[in-house]
Amino acid sequence: MTLDLESRPIAGSSGAPIQITTRLRRLRRTPALRSLVQETRLHPSMLVAPLFVRPGRAVREPIGSMPGVARLSPDMAANEAARLAELGVGGVILFGLPDVKDPLGLEASADSGVVQDAFRRIRSLELPLVTIADTCLCEYTDHGHCGPLAPDGSVDNDAALVRLAETAVSQARAGAEIVAPSAMMDGQVAAIRAALDQAGFSETAIMAYAAKHASAFYGPFREAADSAPAFGDRRSYQMDPANGREALREMDLDVAEGADLLLIKPALPALDLIAAARARFDLPIAAYQVSGEFAMLMAAAERGWLDGRRAMTEAVSAIVRAGAGIVITYAAADLATWLRDER
Ligand code: PBG
């Protein structure tokens, strides 16, 4: 016997019948109804794909802990950008992996650097996607910290500002339309804004990694970028993941210093901050689904423990539902492909 509870009154605990007037299942009955009332829709143009750029030609070096992601030489990065543009992906954010590292991270601001080379190649293709630079020094310093060191071994905030500003100007000169300072140095947005304006790049936008936790979820990235700190950790400049109010102060400051967009990172562990940022500011809000967030879903999917496509779609939808209008994700190409196939 099957009970049709949907269509008849059910008995309350007193035994009296209850008439159900609100039936939320009415709008869940068919795929068309569900699609009509869907609140959060992903679109390829809101996705940004990270690219790791290393020296060389025709090099594609897979990254073990990030299935489908590779370190690319500048020519290959340009090819990949063209493929992403073809899929409708909204942007690329570039990370550089230089051959030589030094205490100041000089390659970061070299006009001949790998990232600069890749930006020039991508821009010459005139693709309909936005070019974004991660502006940091940890991939370029031999000690792996995000700025030059003071004699006591701590990261020298104000010396880092000079290097970050030089790096942002060089990235803008090479063709980055947005620079994204991620070093979590105090005053980095103001320093970069002033340097860009002075160098004639007043139209280059700043996407501030405003709230960036010292997160365990950056692990695979540090393998990919060979940027794990040689000693210590990043907790004297990145934020304690336990703190949310402090994240709002970081965002307030970055807005005051002239940020054009705010970026929150990681994404899924910080949905509360994405929602709070959306409510508090009228700037575009971006979120970075970082390497560890990607790797954990991919690893579980590889083992058959999760449906990778559904889990990835759900995770990115949750990030958007929380309030992000832009998502940086290693799954950008996959998501764009799935979205195209669904149509
Ligand atoms: C540079 C930077 C990092 C990430 C983005 N920019 C590494 C870090 O802070 O250690 C991590 C991105 C990811 O995990 O995908 N500072």
Coordinates of C-alpha atoms and ligand atoms in Angstrom, one line a residue:
M1 CA 0.0 0.0 0.0
T2 CA 1.3 3.5 -0.8
L3 CA 0.3 6.4 1.4
D4 CA -0.4 9.7 -0.5
L5 CA 0.4 12.1 2.3
E6 CA 0.8 14.9 -0.2
S7 CA -2.8 15.3 -1.1
R8 CA -4.7 14.6 2.1
P9 CA -4.8 16.2 5.6
I10 CA -2.5 14.6 8.1
A11 CA -3.3 14.0 11.7
G12 CA -1.7 16.3 14.3
S13 CA -0.5 15.0 17.6
S14 CA -3.9 15.8 19.1
G15 CA -5.5 13.6 16.4
A16 CA -7.1 16.6 14.7
P17 CA -6.5 16.9 11.0
I18 CA -4.1 19.6 9.7
Q19 CA -4.7 21.2 6.4
I20 CA -1.5 21.9 4.6
T21 CA -1.8 25.1 2.6
T22 CA 1.8 25.9 1.8
R23 CA 3.4 23.1 -0.2
L24 CA 6.9 24.0 -1.2
R25 CA 7.1 20.8 -3.2
R26 CA 4.7 22.4 -5.8
L27 CA 7.6 24.2 -7.4
R28 CA 9.9 21.2 -7.3
R29 CA 7.9 18.9 -9.5
T30 CA 9.5 19.1 -12.9
P31 CA 12.9 20.0 -14.3
A32 CA 11.3 23.0 -16.0
L33 CA 9.7 24.3 -12.7
R34 CA 12.9 23.8 -10.8
S35 CA 14.8 25.7 -13.5
L36 CA 12.2 28.5 -13.5
V37 CA 12.6 29.1 -9.7
Q38 CA 16.4 28.5 -9.5
E39 CA 17.8 31.3 -7.4
T40 CA 21.5 31.0 -8.2
R41 CA 22.7 30.5 -11.7
L42 CA 26.3 30.0 -12.7
H43 CA 27.6 31.6 -15.9
P44 CA 31.0 31.0 -17.4
S45 CA 31.6 34.8 -17.5
M46 CA 31.7 35.0 -13.7
L47 CA 34.5 32.4 -13.5
V48 CA 38.2 33.1 -13.4
A49 CA 40.8 30.4 -14.1
P50 CA 44.2 30.5 -12.3
L51 CA 47.2 29.8 -14.6
F52 CA 50.7 28.9 -13.3
V53 CA 53.3 30.2 -15.6
R54 CA 56.9 28.8 -15.7
P55 CA 59.8 29.5 -18.1
G56 CA 60.3 27.7 -21.3
R57 CA 58.5 26.9 -24.5
A58 CA 55.8 24.3 -25.2
V59 CA 56.0 23.1 -21.6
R60 CA 53.0 21.6 -19.8
E61 CA 53.9 20.1 -16.5
P62 CA 51.1 18.5 -14.6
I63 CA 50.7 19.2 -10.8
G64 CA 50.3 16.1 -8.8
S65 CA 47.8 17.3 -6.2
M66 CA 45.7 19.2 -8.7
P67 CA 44.3 16.9 -11.3
G68 CA 44.0 18.7 -14.7
V69 CA 46.0 21.7 -13.6
A70 CA 49.5 22.2 -15.0
R71 CA 52.5 24.6 -15.0
L72 CA 52.6 26.2 -18.4
S73 CA 55.2 28.1 -20.3
P74 CA 54.1 31.5 -21.5
D75 CA 53.2 30.3 -25.0
M76 CA 51.1 27.4 -23.6
A77 CA 49.5 29.8 -21.1
A78 CA 48.4 31.9 -24.1
N79 CA 46.9 28.8 -25.7
E80 CA 45.1 28.0 -22.6
A81 CA 43.7 31.5 -22.3
A82 CA 42.4 31.2 -25.8
R83 CA 40.7 27.9 -25.0
L84 CA 39.2 29.4 -21.8
A85 CA 37.9 32.5 -23.8
E86 CA 36.4 30.1 -26.3
L87 CA 34.5 28.5 -23.4
G88 CA 33.3 31.9 -22.3
V89 CA 35.3 32.0 -19.1
G90 CA 35.5 35.5 -17.7
G91 CA 39.1 35.9 -16.8
V92 CA 42.5 34.4 -16.0
I93 CA 44.7 35.1 -13.0
L94 CA 48.4 34.5 -13.5
F95 CA 51.0 33.2 -11.0
G96 CA 54.7 33.1 -11.9
L97 CA 57.2 30.4 -11.1
P98 CA 60.6 31.9 -11.9
D99 CA 63.8 30.0 -12.5
V100 CA 65.7 32.1 -10.0
K101 CA 64.6 33.3 -6.6
D102 CA 66.3 35.8 -4.4
P103 CA 65.7 37.5 -1.0
L104 CA 63.8 40.4 -2.6
G105 CA 61.8 38.4 -5.2
L106 CA 63.2 40.6 -8.0
E107 CA 61.8 38.5 -10.8
A108 CA 58.3 39.5 -9.7
S109 CA 58.8 43.0 -11.0
A110 CA 61.1 42.2 -14.0
D111 CA 59.6 43.3 -17.3
S112 CA 61.2 40.2 -18.7
G113 CA 59.5 37.9 -16.1
V114 CA 57.5 34.9 -17.1
V115 CA 54.2 36.4 -16.0
Q116 CA 54.9 39.6 -17.9
D117 CA 55.8 37.6 -21.0
A118 CA 52.5 35.6 -20.6
F119 CA 50.5 38.8 -20.2
R120 CA 51.9 40.3 -23.4
R121 CA 51.2 37.1 -25.3
I122 CA 47.6 36.8 -24.0
R123 CA 46.9 40.5 -24.7
S124 CA 48.2 40.2 -28.2
L125 CA 45.5 37.6 -28.9
E126 CA 42.8 40.2 -28.0
L127 CA 40.7 37.6 -26.2
P128 CA 37.4 38.6 -24.7
L129 CA 38.5 37.8 -21.1
V130 CA 40.0 39.8 -18.3
T131 CA 43.7 39.5 -17.4
I132 CA 44.4 39.5 -13.7
A133 CA 47.8 39.4 -11.9
D134 CA 48.3 37.9 -8.5
T135 CA 50.6 40.5 -6.9
C136 CA 52.7 38.8 -4.3
L137 CA 56.3 37.9 -3.7
C138 CA 56.2 34.5 -2.1
E139 CA 56.7 32.6 -5.4
Y140 CA 59.8 34.8 -6.2
T141 CA 61.6 35.0 -2.8
D142 CA 64.1 32.3 -1.9
H143 CA 62.7 32.2 1.6
G144 CA 59.1 31.8 0.4
H145 CA 57.7 34.7 2.4
C146 CA 55.5 37.4 0.9
G147 CA 57.9 40.2 1.3
P148 CA 61.6 41.0 2.1
L149 CA 62.8 40.1 5.6
A150 CA 63.8 42.4 8.4
P151 CA 67.1 41.6 10.2
D152 CA 65.1 39.8 12.9
G153 CA 63.6 37.4 10.3
S154 CA 60.1 38.9 10.3
V155 CA 58.6 40.2 7.0
D156 CA 59.3 43.9 6.7
N157 CA 55.9 45.4 5.9
D158 CA 57.0 48.7 4.5
A159 CA 59.9 47.2 2.4
A160 CA 57.3 44.8 1.0
L161 CA 55.1 47.7 0.0
V162 CA 57.8 49.1 -2.3
R163 CA 58.4 45.7 -3.9
L164 CA 54.6 45.0 -4.3
A165 CA 54.1 48.4 -5.9
E166 CA 57.0 47.8 -8.4
T167 CA 55.5 44.4 -9.2
A168 CA 52.0 45.8 -9.8
V169 CA 53.3 48.5 -12.1
S170 CA 55.3 45.9 -14.1
Q171 CA 52.3 43.6 -14.4
A172 CA 50.1 46.5 -15.5
R173 CA 52.8 47.5 -18.1
A174 CA 52.7 43.9 -19.4
G175 CA 49.0 44.0 -19.8
A176 CA 47.3 43.0 -16.5
E177 CA 43.9 44.8 -16.4
I178 CA 43.5 44.0 -12.7
V179 CA 46.2 43.5 -10.1
A180 CA 45.3 41.4 -7.1
P181 CA 47.6 42.1 -4.1
S182 CA 47.7 38.9 -2.0
A183 CA 50.6 39.5 0.4
M184 CA 48.4 40.8 3.3
M185 CA 50.8 43.6 4.0
D186 CA 49.2 46.7 5.8
G187 CA 48.8 49.5 3.3
Q188 CA 49.3 47.4 0.2
V189 CA 46.3 48.7 -1.7
A190 CA 47.1 52.3 -1.0
A191 CA 50.8 51.8 -2.0
I192 CA 49.9 50.0 -5.2
R193 CA 47.2 52.6 -6.2
A194 CA 49.6 55.4 -5.7
A195 CA 52.3 53.7 -7.8
L196 CA 50.0 52.7 -10.6
D197 CA 48.6 56.3 -10.8
Q198 CA 52.1 57.7 -10.8
A199 CA 53.2 55.4 -13.6
G200 CA 50.2 56.3 -15.7
F201 CA 48.1 53.3 -15.0
S202 CA 45.1 55.0 -13.4
E203 CA 42.8 52.7 -15.3
T204 CA 44.3 49.5 -13.9
A205 CA 41.9 48.1 -11.2
I206 CA 42.8 46.6 -7.9
M207 CA 41.1 43.5 -6.6
A208 CA 42.2 43.3 -3.0
Y209 CA 42.7 40.0 -1.4
A210 CA 41.1 41.7 1.5
A211 CA 40.3 38.8 3.8
K212 CA 42.9 36.1 3.4
H213 CA 43.1 33.5 6.1
A214 CA 46.3 31.7 7.0
S215 CA 44.6 28.6 5.6
A216 CA 45.6 24.9 5.5
F217 CA 43.7 24.8 2.1
Y218 CA 46.6 26.5 0.3
G219 CA 48.7 23.3 0.5
P220 CA 48.5 22.1 -3.1
F221 CA 49.2 25.6 -4.4
R222 CA 52.4 25.8 -2.5
E223 CA 53.5 22.5 -4.1
A224 CA 52.4 23.9 -7.5
A225 CA 54.2 27.2 -7.0
D226 CA 57.1 25.9 -4.9
S227 CA 56.3 28.7 -2.5
A228 CA 56.1 27.1 0.9
P229 CA 57.9 29.3 3.4
A230 CA 61.4 28.0 4.1
F231 CA 60.9 28.7 7.8
G232 CA 58.0 29.7 10.0
D233 CA 54.6 30.3 8.5
R234 CA 52.4 33.2 7.3
R235 CA 50.5 33.8 10.5
S236 CA 52.2 37.1 11.2
Y237 CA 50.6 38.6 8.0
Q238 CA 47.7 36.3 6.9
M239 CA 44.7 36.3 9.2
D240 CA 43.7 33.7 11.8
P241 CA 40.9 31.6 10.2
A242 CA 39.0 31.9 13.5
N243 CA 38.5 35.6 12.9
G244 CA 35.6 37.2 11.1
R245 CA 35.3 40.7 12.6
E246 CA 39.0 41.2 11.8
A247 CA 38.2 40.2 8.2
L248 CA 35.7 43.0 8.0
R249 CA 38.3 45.5 9.3
E250 CA 40.6 44.3 6.5
M251 CA 37.9 44.9 4.0
D252 CA 37.0 48.3 5.4
L253 CA 40.6 49.4 5.1
D254 CA 41.0 48.0 1.6
V255 CA 37.9 49.9 0.4
A256 CA 39.2 53.1 2.1
E257 CA 42.6 52.6 0.3
G258 CA 40.9 52.4 -3.1
A259 CA 40.2 48.8 -3.8
D260 CA 37.9 48.3 -6.9
L261 CA 36.9 44.7 -6.1
L262 CA 37.2 42.7 -2.9
L263 CA 38.4 39.1 -2.8
I264 CA 37.7 36.6 -0.1
K265 CA 39.9 33.5 0.3
P266 CA 39.4 30.6 0.9
A267 CA 35.8 30.5 -0.2
L268 CA 33.8 27.5 1.2
P269 CA 35.4 27.9 4.7
A270 CA 34.5 31.6 4.6
L271 CA 30.9 31.7 3.3
D272 CA 30.0 33.8 6.3
L273 CA 32.5 36.5 5.2
I274 CA 31.3 36.4 1.6
A275 CA 27.8 37.0 2.9
A276 CA 28.9 39.8 5.3
A277 CA 30.9 41.5 2.6
R278 CA 28.0 41.4 0.2
A279 CA 25.7 43.0 2.7
R280 CA 28.3 45.6 3.8
F281 CA 29.8 46.9 0.5
D282 CA 28.6 47.8 -2.9
L283 CA 31.9 46.7 -4.6
P284 CA 32.0 43.6 -6.7
I285 CA 32.8 40.7 -4.4
A286 CA 35.0 37.8 -5.6
A287 CA 35.8 34.6 -3.8
Y288 CA 38.8 32.2 -4.4
Q289 CA 38.0 28.5 -4.3
V290 CA 41.6 27.7 -3.4
S291 CA 43.8 24.7 -4.3
G292 CA 42.8 22.6 -1.3
E293 CA 39.1 23.1 -1.8
F294 CA 39.6 21.9 -5.4
A295 CA 42.0 19.1 -4.4
M296 CA 39.7 17.6 -1.8
L297 CA 36.7 17.4 -4.2
M298 CA 38.9 16.0 -7.0
A299 CA 40.5 13.4 -4.7
A300 CA 37.2 12.2 -3.4
A301 CA 35.8 12.1 -6.9
E302 CA 38.7 10.1 -8.1
R303 CA 38.0 7.5 -5.5
G304 CA 34.4 7.4 -6.4
W305 CA 33.4 8.8 -3.0
L306 CA 31.7 11.8 -4.5
D307 CA 30.1 12.7 -7.8
G308 CA 32.8 15.3 -8.9
R309 CA 30.6 17.3 -11.2
R310 CA 27.7 17.6 -8.9
A311 CA 29.9 18.3 -5.8
M312 CA 31.9 21.0 -7.7
T313 CA 28.7 22.6 -9.1
E314 CA 27.2 22.6 -5.6
A315 CA 30.3 24.1 -4.0
V316 CA 30.6 26.9 -6.5
S317 CA 26.8 27.6 -6.4
A318 CA 27.1 27.9 -2.6
I319 CA 29.9 30.4 -3.0
V320 CA 27.7 32.4 -5.4
R321 CA 24.6 32.0 -3.2
A322 CA 26.6 33.4 -0.3
G323 CA 27.2 36.6 -2.3
A324 CA 30.2 36.2 -4.6
G325 CA 29.6 37.5 -8.1
I326 CA 33.0 36.3 -9.3
V327 CA 34.6 33.0 -8.5
I328 CA 38.3 32.1 -9.0
T329 CA 38.3 28.4 -9.5
Y330 CA 40.6 25.7 -10.9
A331 CA 37.4 24.1 -12.2
A332 CA 36.6 27.1 -14.4
A333 CA 37.0 25.2 -17.7
D334 CA 35.1 22.1 -16.5
L335 CA 32.3 24.2 -15.1
A336 CA 32.1 26.3 -18.4
T337 CA 32.0 23.0 -20.4
W338 CA 29.2 21.5 -18.2
L339 CA 27.2 24.8 -18.4
R340 CA 27.5 24.7 -22.2
D341 CA 26.5 21.0 -22.4
E342 CA 23.4 21.7 -20.3
R343 CA 22.0 24.2 -22.8
Ligands
PBG1 C1 50.2 34.2 -2.9 C2 49.0 33.3 -3.0 C3 48.7 32.1 -2.5 C4 47.5 31.7 -3.0 C5 47.1 32.7 -3.8 N1 48.0 33.7 -3.8 C6 49.6 31.2 -1.6 C7 49.7 31.5 -0.2 O1 49.2 32.5 0.3 O2 50.4 30.8 0.5 C8 46.8 30.4 -2.7 C9 45.9 30.0 -3.8 C10 45.5 28.5 -3.7 O3 45.7 27.8 -2.7 O4 44.9 28.1 -4.7 N2 50.4 34.7 -1.6

